[in-house]
Amino acid sequence: MNILVIGSGGREHALAWKLRQSPRVKRLLCAPGNAGIAAVADLVPIASDDVAALARFARDERIDLTVVGPELPLTLGIVDEFQRHGLRVFGPTRDAAQLEGSKAFTKELLRRHSIPTGYFSVFTDAEEARRYVAEVGPPIVVKTDGLAAGKGVFICQTLKEAEEAVDEILQARIFGDAGARVVIEEYLEGEEVSFMALTDGRTVVPLASSQDHKRAFDGDTGPNTGGMGAYSPAPVVTPALHDRIMREIMEPVVAALRNAKIDYRGVLYGGLILTESGPKVLEFNARFGDPECQVLLVRLKSDLVELMEACVDGRLAELTVEWDERAAVCVVLAAAGYPGSFEKGKVIRGIEQLESWGNGVVFHAGTAQRNHSIFTNGGRVLGVTALGASVRDAVQEAYWAVDQVRWDGMQYRHDIGHRALGGRP
């Protein structure tokens, strides 16, 4: 098979790395890729959101399956475009990807079908939104309706913070069209978990449990990021809780979409919070989480190509998913200043020492190669991902590997996995 991966981050490196292991893959390509992906796939210089050019390329190169990594091309309708050309593609259609592309769409779907989530209201007028936050009172959560690269969420502890968030989104329009509407939600207390599954529109097959670390700094402090690390399995997701999430959230959402004449195929990623009254939905994403993807794919024993084709073909019920019983931990190494402004072009040293690392993989995210050197080329630069007999062992192995890598301004969290360990490692 000829397979094309779309994207350039750590998630896409993990996908390419895992797909390369399938005996069915003859040729593997990635558009646009990064320095690490270049070691397992041929890079194609087409941007991940250039939908028309990607479809032409896939048709001309006789690509048998395209795997879409990031959310933006999904919400732009890349799957629909590929299907119009008779091309096989893994991922939800534009209508289905609204589940991530519009928080208002998702919250209204959940409310209609009594799927547990916090109360909410949607506004386009800043004055009406300010009146609402004054009426409800803090703490409260203010979100952009559309995609904002993980940065459009404001957890407001005071009325002033909530009013400022409303003004920044609706009046200053700091997120552009993504902030044309604002979703104001109940602040929910509890532990967050990432619950991912594969679906072919009818069957929902859960993946292994995982948890990520969204805050930039140790102790879950600082601004939200795209993710500073993750681990799998998540001990907080007990077998009983797992079954409840499938029964009350994951399966009902796919059924609700089907009821709305939306055929959702691909990865269904529930960002959930475990409240005193049970699990509730914070958000849904239409693709693998990053860095959760890294810890899941190093544990996945099944052939990823077969699982993805089963989703596309509507025969997921025929397959079972096998997992490595070891735990996995990913520590994200980021550029100084991330998630704010950061510099690129710093030489990464020591990474070559981990090429033969037997207990893990270094997944590239924001990297570029010039001559024989690897340079930083993004906010999140590397995902150092280790396996171990337990989460504690995987944490120790991951941080050993982190100590081998360096560049000017490298930053990372020192407490990845602390929830699983009952404190900080």
Coordinates of C-alpha atoms in Angstrom, one line a residue:
M1 CA 0.0 0.0 0.0
N2 CA 0.9 3.6 -0.5
I3 CA 0.0 5.7 2.5
L4 CA 0.0 9.5 3.0
V5 CA 0.1 11.0 6.5
I6 CA -1.0 14.7 6.7
G7 CA 0.6 16.9 9.3
S8 CA 3.9 17.9 10.8
G9 CA 3.7 17.4 14.6
G10 CA 4.6 14.8 17.2
R11 CA 1.3 13.1 16.6
E12 CA 2.1 12.7 12.9
H13 CA 5.5 11.4 13.7
A14 CA 4.0 8.8 16.0
L15 CA 1.4 7.9 13.3
A16 CA 4.1 7.5 10.6
W17 CA 6.4 5.5 13.0
K18 CA 3.6 3.1 13.7
L19 CA 2.3 2.8 10.2
R20 CA 5.8 2.1 8.9
Q21 CA 5.8 -1.1 11.1
S22 CA 2.9 -2.6 9.1
P23 CA 4.0 -5.3 6.6
R24 CA 1.3 -3.9 4.3
V25 CA 3.0 -0.6 3.8
K26 CA 5.0 -0.3 0.6
R27 CA 5.5 3.4 0.4
L28 CA 4.9 6.0 3.2
L29 CA 4.8 9.7 2.6
C30 CA 4.0 12.7 4.9
A31 CA 2.9 16.2 4.0
P32 CA 4.6 18.4 5.1
G33 CA 6.3 16.4 7.9
N34 CA 9.4 17.3 10.0
A35 CA 13.0 16.2 10.6
G36 CA 12.0 13.1 12.6
I37 CA 9.3 12.0 10.2
A38 CA 11.9 12.1 7.4
A39 CA 13.6 9.1 8.9
V40 CA 10.5 6.9 8.3
A41 CA 8.7 8.6 5.4
D42 CA 9.3 10.6 2.2
L43 CA 8.4 14.3 2.9
V44 CA 6.0 16.2 0.6
P45 CA 6.2 20.0 0.6
I46 CA 2.5 20.6 0.7
A47 CA 0.9 22.4 3.7
S48 CA -1.6 20.4 5.7
D49 CA -4.4 22.8 5.1
D50 CA -3.9 23.0 1.3
V51 CA -6.8 20.6 0.7
A52 CA -7.0 20.8 -3.1
A53 CA -3.3 20.3 -3.6
L54 CA -3.2 17.3 -1.2
A55 CA -6.1 15.7 -3.1
R56 CA -4.4 16.1 -6.4
F57 CA -1.2 14.7 -5.1
A58 CA -2.9 11.7 -3.6
R59 CA -4.7 11.0 -6.9
D60 CA -1.6 11.4 -9.0
E61 CA 0.6 9.3 -6.7
R62 CA -2.0 6.6 -6.4
I63 CA -2.2 6.8 -2.6
D64 CA -4.3 3.9 -1.2
L65 CA -5.0 5.5 2.2
T66 CA -4.6 9.0 3.6
V67 CA -4.4 9.5 7.3
V68 CA -5.3 13.0 8.5
G69 CA -3.5 14.1 11.7
P70 CA -4.5 17.7 12.6
E71 CA -7.9 19.2 13.2
L72 CA -7.7 22.1 10.8
P73 CA -7.8 20.1 7.5
L74 CA -10.6 18.0 8.9
T75 CA -12.7 21.0 9.7
L76 CA -11.9 22.4 6.2
G77 CA -13.5 19.3 4.7
I78 CA -10.4 17.4 3.5
V79 CA -12.2 14.0 3.9
D80 CA -15.1 15.2 1.8
E81 CA -12.7 16.4 -0.9
F82 CA -10.8 13.2 -1.0
Q83 CA -14.0 11.2 -1.2
R84 CA -15.2 13.3 -4.1
H85 CA -12.0 12.1 -5.9
G86 CA -12.7 8.4 -5.0
L87 CA -9.8 8.4 -2.5
R88 CA -9.8 6.4 0.7
V89 CA -9.1 8.6 3.8
F90 CA -9.1 8.0 7.5
G91 CA -10.9 10.8 9.4
P92 CA -14.3 12.4 9.9
T93 CA -16.1 14.5 7.3
R94 CA -16.5 18.2 7.6
D95 CA -20.0 17.8 9.2
A96 CA -18.7 15.2 11.6
A97 CA -15.6 17.3 12.5
Q98 CA -17.9 20.1 13.8
L99 CA -17.7 18.1 17.0
E100 CA -14.3 19.8 17.4
G101 CA -14.7 22.7 15.1
S102 CA -17.7 24.2 16.9
K103 CA -18.1 24.0 20.7
A104 CA -21.6 25.3 20.4
F105 CA -22.6 22.5 18.0
T106 CA -21.2 19.9 20.4
K107 CA -22.8 21.4 23.6
E108 CA -26.2 21.6 21.9
L109 CA -25.9 18.0 20.6
L110 CA -25.0 16.8 24.1
R111 CA -27.9 18.7 25.6
R112 CA -30.4 17.4 23.1
H113 CA -29.4 13.8 23.8
S114 CA -29.0 14.2 27.6
I115 CA -25.3 13.3 27.5
P116 CA -23.6 14.6 30.7
T117 CA -21.9 18.0 30.4
G118 CA -21.9 21.3 32.2
Y119 CA -24.6 24.0 31.6
F120 CA -23.8 26.6 29.0
S121 CA -25.0 29.5 26.9
V122 CA -23.8 30.8 23.5
F123 CA -23.4 34.5 22.6
T124 CA -22.4 36.7 19.7
D125 CA -23.0 40.0 21.5
A126 CA -20.4 41.1 24.1
E127 CA -22.9 43.0 26.2
E128 CA -25.3 40.1 26.5
A129 CA -22.4 37.8 27.4
R130 CA -21.2 40.2 30.1
R131 CA -24.7 40.3 31.6
Y132 CA -24.8 36.5 31.6
V133 CA -21.5 36.1 33.4
A134 CA -22.6 38.7 36.0
E135 CA -25.8 36.8 36.5
V136 CA -24.2 33.3 36.8
G137 CA -21.0 34.5 38.6
P138 CA -17.5 33.1 38.8
P139 CA -15.9 30.7 38.6
I140 CA -16.9 30.2 35.0
V141 CA -15.3 29.1 31.7
V142 CA -15.3 31.3 28.6
K143 CA -14.4 29.7 25.3
T144 CA -14.2 30.5 21.6
D145 CA -16.7 28.6 19.6
G146 CA -14.1 27.7 16.9
L147 CA -10.6 26.3 16.7
A148 CA -8.0 28.4 18.5
A149 CA -5.0 26.0 18.7
G150 CA -5.8 25.1 22.3
K151 CA -5.6 28.7 23.5
G152 CA -9.2 29.8 23.3
V153 CA -10.2 28.7 26.8
F154 CA -10.3 31.0 29.8
I155 CA -10.9 29.6 33.2
C156 CA -12.2 32.7 35.1
Q157 CA -12.1 32.9 38.9
T158 CA -13.4 36.5 39.1
L159 CA -16.1 38.5 37.3
K160 CA -13.4 40.9 35.9
E161 CA -11.5 38.0 34.3
A162 CA -14.7 36.7 32.7
E163 CA -15.6 40.1 31.3
E164 CA -12.1 40.6 30.0
A165 CA -12.2 37.2 28.3
V166 CA -15.5 38.0 26.6
D167 CA -14.2 41.4 25.4
E168 CA -11.0 39.8 24.0
I169 CA -12.9 37.2 22.1
L170 CA -15.9 39.1 20.9
Q171 CA -14.7 42.7 20.6
A172 CA -10.9 42.6 20.2
R173 CA -11.3 39.4 18.1
I174 CA -7.9 38.1 19.1
F175 CA -8.9 34.7 17.8
G176 CA -10.4 36.0 14.5
D177 CA -13.3 34.1 13.1
A178 CA -12.9 31.4 15.8
G179 CA -14.2 34.0 18.2
A180 CA -17.3 35.0 16.3
R181 CA -19.3 33.2 19.0
V182 CA -18.4 32.7 22.6
V183 CA -19.5 29.7 24.7
I184 CA -19.8 30.3 28.4
E185 CA -19.8 27.2 30.5
E186 CA -20.2 25.9 34.0
Y187 CA -16.9 25.5 35.8
L188 CA -16.6 21.8 36.7
E189 CA -14.4 20.4 39.5
G190 CA -12.6 17.2 39.1
E191 CA -9.7 15.3 37.4
E192 CA -9.5 15.4 33.6
V193 CA -8.9 12.4 31.5
S194 CA -8.5 11.9 27.7
F195 CA -10.7 9.1 26.5
M196 CA -10.1 8.0 22.9
A197 CA -11.9 5.5 20.7
L198 CA -12.1 4.4 17.1
T199 CA -15.4 4.3 15.4
D200 CA -16.8 3.4 12.0
G201 CA -20.0 5.2 12.6
R202 CA -21.7 2.4 14.5
T203 CA -19.1 0.3 16.4
V204 CA -17.1 2.2 19.0
V205 CA -13.8 0.6 20.1
P206 CA -12.1 2.2 23.0
L207 CA -8.3 2.8 23.0
A208 CA -6.2 2.4 26.1
S209 CA -6.8 5.1 28.8
S210 CA -4.5 8.1 29.0
Q211 CA -4.1 11.5 30.7
D212 CA -2.3 14.6 29.5
H213 CA -0.9 17.7 31.2
K214 CA -2.2 20.8 29.6
R215 CA -0.7 23.5 31.8
A216 CA 2.8 24.8 30.9
F217 CA 4.5 24.5 34.3
D218 CA 5.0 22.1 37.2
G219 CA 2.1 21.6 39.6
D220 CA -0.4 22.2 36.8
T221 CA 0.2 25.9 36.8
G222 CA 0.7 28.5 34.0
P223 CA -1.2 28.9 30.8
N224 CA -2.9 26.1 28.8
T225 CA -0.8 24.5 26.0
G226 CA -1.4 21.9 23.4
G227 CA 0.0 19.4 25.9
M228 CA 3.2 19.1 27.9
G229 CA 3.2 15.4 28.5
A230 CA 1.0 12.3 28.9
Y231 CA 0.9 8.8 30.3
S232 CA -1.0 5.6 29.7
P233 CA -2.7 3.8 31.3
A234 CA -4.5 6.2 33.6
P235 CA -5.1 4.5 36.9
V236 CA -8.0 6.8 37.6
V237 CA -10.0 5.2 34.8
T238 CA -11.1 2.0 36.6
P239 CA -12.8 -0.8 34.7
A240 CA -16.2 0.3 36.1
L241 CA -15.5 4.0 35.1
H242 CA -14.4 2.8 31.7
D243 CA -17.7 1.0 31.1
R244 CA -19.7 4.0 32.4
I245 CA -17.9 6.4 30.0
M246 CA -18.6 4.0 27.1
R247 CA -22.2 3.6 28.1
E248 CA -23.1 7.1 29.0
I249 CA -20.9 9.2 26.7
M250 CA -18.9 7.6 23.8
E251 CA -21.6 5.3 22.4
P252 CA -24.4 7.8 22.8
V253 CA -22.5 10.5 21.0
V254 CA -21.9 8.3 17.9
A255 CA -25.6 7.4 18.0
A256 CA -26.6 11.1 18.4
L257 CA -24.5 12.0 15.3
R258 CA -26.0 9.1 13.4
N259 CA -29.5 10.3 14.4
A260 CA -28.5 13.7 12.9
K261 CA -27.5 11.9 9.6
I262 CA -23.8 12.4 10.4
D263 CA -21.7 9.4 9.7
Y264 CA -18.6 9.8 12.0
R265 CA -15.6 7.6 11.1
G266 CA -12.2 8.0 12.7
V267 CA -10.9 8.9 16.1
L268 CA -13.3 10.2 18.7
Y269 CA -11.5 11.9 21.5
G270 CA -13.5 12.9 24.6
G271 CA -11.9 15.4 26.9
L272 CA -13.7 14.4 30.1
I273 CA -13.8 15.6 33.7
L274 CA -14.5 13.2 36.6
T275 CA -16.9 15.1 38.9
E276 CA -18.5 13.9 42.1
S277 CA -21.7 13.1 40.1
G278 CA -19.8 11.2 37.5
P279 CA -17.9 11.8 34.2
K280 CA -18.9 14.8 32.1
V281 CA -17.8 16.1 28.7
L282 CA -15.6 19.2 28.6
E283 CA -15.0 18.9 24.8
F284 CA -14.6 16.5 21.9
N285 CA -11.8 16.4 19.4
A286 CA -12.0 14.8 16.0
R287 CA -8.5 13.3 15.9
F288 CA -5.8 11.8 18.2
G289 CA -4.7 13.9 21.1
D290 CA -1.1 15.1 21.1
P291 CA 0.9 13.9 23.1
E292 CA -1.6 11.2 24.0
C293 CA -1.1 9.7 20.6
Q294 CA 2.5 9.1 21.3
V295 CA 1.9 7.0 24.5
L296 CA -1.0 5.1 22.9
L297 CA 0.9 4.2 19.7
V298 CA 4.0 2.9 21.5
R299 CA 1.7 0.6 23.5
L300 CA -0.4 -0.5 20.5
K301 CA 0.4 -4.0 19.3
S302 CA -2.3 -4.3 16.6
D303 CA -1.6 -3.3 13.0
L304 CA -2.7 0.4 12.7
V305 CA -3.3 0.1 9.0
E306 CA -5.9 -2.7 9.6
L307 CA -7.7 -0.7 12.3
M308 CA -7.9 2.4 10.1
E309 CA -9.1 0.5 7.1
A310 CA -11.8 -1.1 9.2
C311 CA -13.0 2.3 10.3
V312 CA -13.2 3.5 6.7
D313 CA -14.9 0.3 5.5
G314 CA -17.4 0.0 8.3
R315 CA -16.2 -3.3 9.7
L316 CA -14.6 -2.3 13.0
A317 CA -16.7 -4.9 14.8
E318 CA -14.7 -7.6 13.2
L319 CA -11.4 -6.6 14.9
T320 CA -10.0 -6.6 18.4
V321 CA -7.2 -4.2 19.6
E322 CA -4.2 -5.6 21.4
W323 CA -2.0 -3.6 23.8
D324 CA 1.4 -3.9 25.3
E325 CA 0.9 -4.3 29.1
R326 CA 3.7 -1.9 29.9
A327 CA 3.0 1.7 30.7
A328 CA 4.2 4.7 28.6
V329 CA 5.1 8.2 29.4
C330 CA 5.8 11.2 27.1
V331 CA 7.6 14.3 28.2
V332 CA 7.3 17.2 25.8
L333 CA 10.4 19.4 25.4
A334 CA 9.4 22.9 24.4
A335 CA 11.1 26.2 23.3
A336 CA 11.5 28.9 25.8
G337 CA 8.5 31.1 26.0
Y338 CA 6.0 28.5 24.7
P339 CA 3.0 28.7 24.6
G340 CA 3.7 32.4 24.1
S341 CA 6.2 33.8 21.6
F342 CA 9.3 31.7 21.1
E343 CA 12.5 31.6 19.0
K344 CA 13.3 29.0 16.4
G345 CA 16.5 27.8 14.9
K346 CA 18.3 26.6 18.1
V347 CA 20.6 23.6 17.5
I348 CA 19.4 20.5 19.3
R349 CA 22.2 18.5 20.8
G350 CA 22.3 14.9 22.2
I351 CA 19.4 13.6 20.3
E352 CA 21.6 11.3 18.3
Q353 CA 22.5 9.4 21.5
L354 CA 18.9 8.2 21.7
E355 CA 18.7 6.8 18.1
S356 CA 19.4 3.3 19.5
W357 CA 17.4 3.8 22.8
G358 CA 15.8 0.5 23.5
N359 CA 13.1 1.6 25.9
G360 CA 11.4 4.4 24.0
V361 CA 11.2 6.7 21.0
V362 CA 11.9 10.4 20.6
F363 CA 9.0 11.8 18.4
H364 CA 9.7 15.1 16.6
A365 CA 7.2 17.9 16.6
G366 CA 8.7 21.4 15.8
T367 CA 12.0 20.4 14.2
A368 CA 13.8 21.0 10.9
Q369 CA 17.0 19.6 9.5
R370 CA 19.8 21.6 7.8
N371 CA 22.9 19.8 6.6
H372 CA 23.5 17.3 9.4
S373 CA 22.0 19.2 12.3
I374 CA 18.5 19.3 13.8
F375 CA 17.1 22.7 14.7
T376 CA 14.1 23.8 16.8
N377 CA 11.2 24.9 14.5
G378 CA 8.2 25.2 16.7
G379 CA 6.8 25.7 20.3
R380 CA 6.6 22.0 21.2
V381 CA 9.8 20.5 19.8
L382 CA 10.2 16.9 20.9
G383 CA 8.1 14.3 22.7
V384 CA 10.4 11.9 24.6
T385 CA 8.3 8.8 25.0
A386 CA 9.3 5.8 27.2
L387 CA 8.0 2.4 28.1
G388 CA 8.3 0.9 31.6
A389 CA 6.8 -1.9 33.7
S390 CA 4.8 0.7 35.5
V391 CA 4.0 4.4 35.1
R392 CA 6.7 5.1 37.7
D393 CA 9.3 3.1 35.8
A394 CA 8.3 4.8 32.5
V395 CA 8.6 8.2 34.2
Q396 CA 12.2 7.4 35.3
E397 CA 13.1 6.1 31.9
A398 CA 11.6 9.2 30.1
Y399 CA 13.5 11.7 32.3
W400 CA 16.7 9.8 31.9
A401 CA 16.3 10.3 28.1
V402 CA 15.4 13.9 28.6
D403 CA 18.7 14.5 30.3
Q404 CA 20.5 13.4 27.2
V405 CA 19.0 16.3 25.1
R406 CA 19.6 20.0 25.2
W407 CA 19.4 23.3 23.4
D408 CA 19.4 26.9 24.4
G409 CA 16.2 27.7 26.2
M410 CA 14.8 24.1 26.4
Q411 CA 11.9 23.9 28.8
Y412 CA 9.8 21.1 30.1
R413 CA 7.7 19.9 33.1
H414 CA 9.4 17.9 35.7
D415 CA 6.3 16.3 37.1
I416 CA 4.7 14.4 34.2
G417 CA 2.7 11.4 35.6
H418 CA 2.3 12.9 39.1
R419 CA -1.4 12.2 39.2
A420 CA -0.8 8.5 38.5
L421 CA 1.9 8.4 41.2
G422 CA -0.3 10.1 43.9
G423 CA 1.8 13.2 44.0
R424 CA 4.9 14.4 42.1
P425 CA 7.5 12.0 40.9

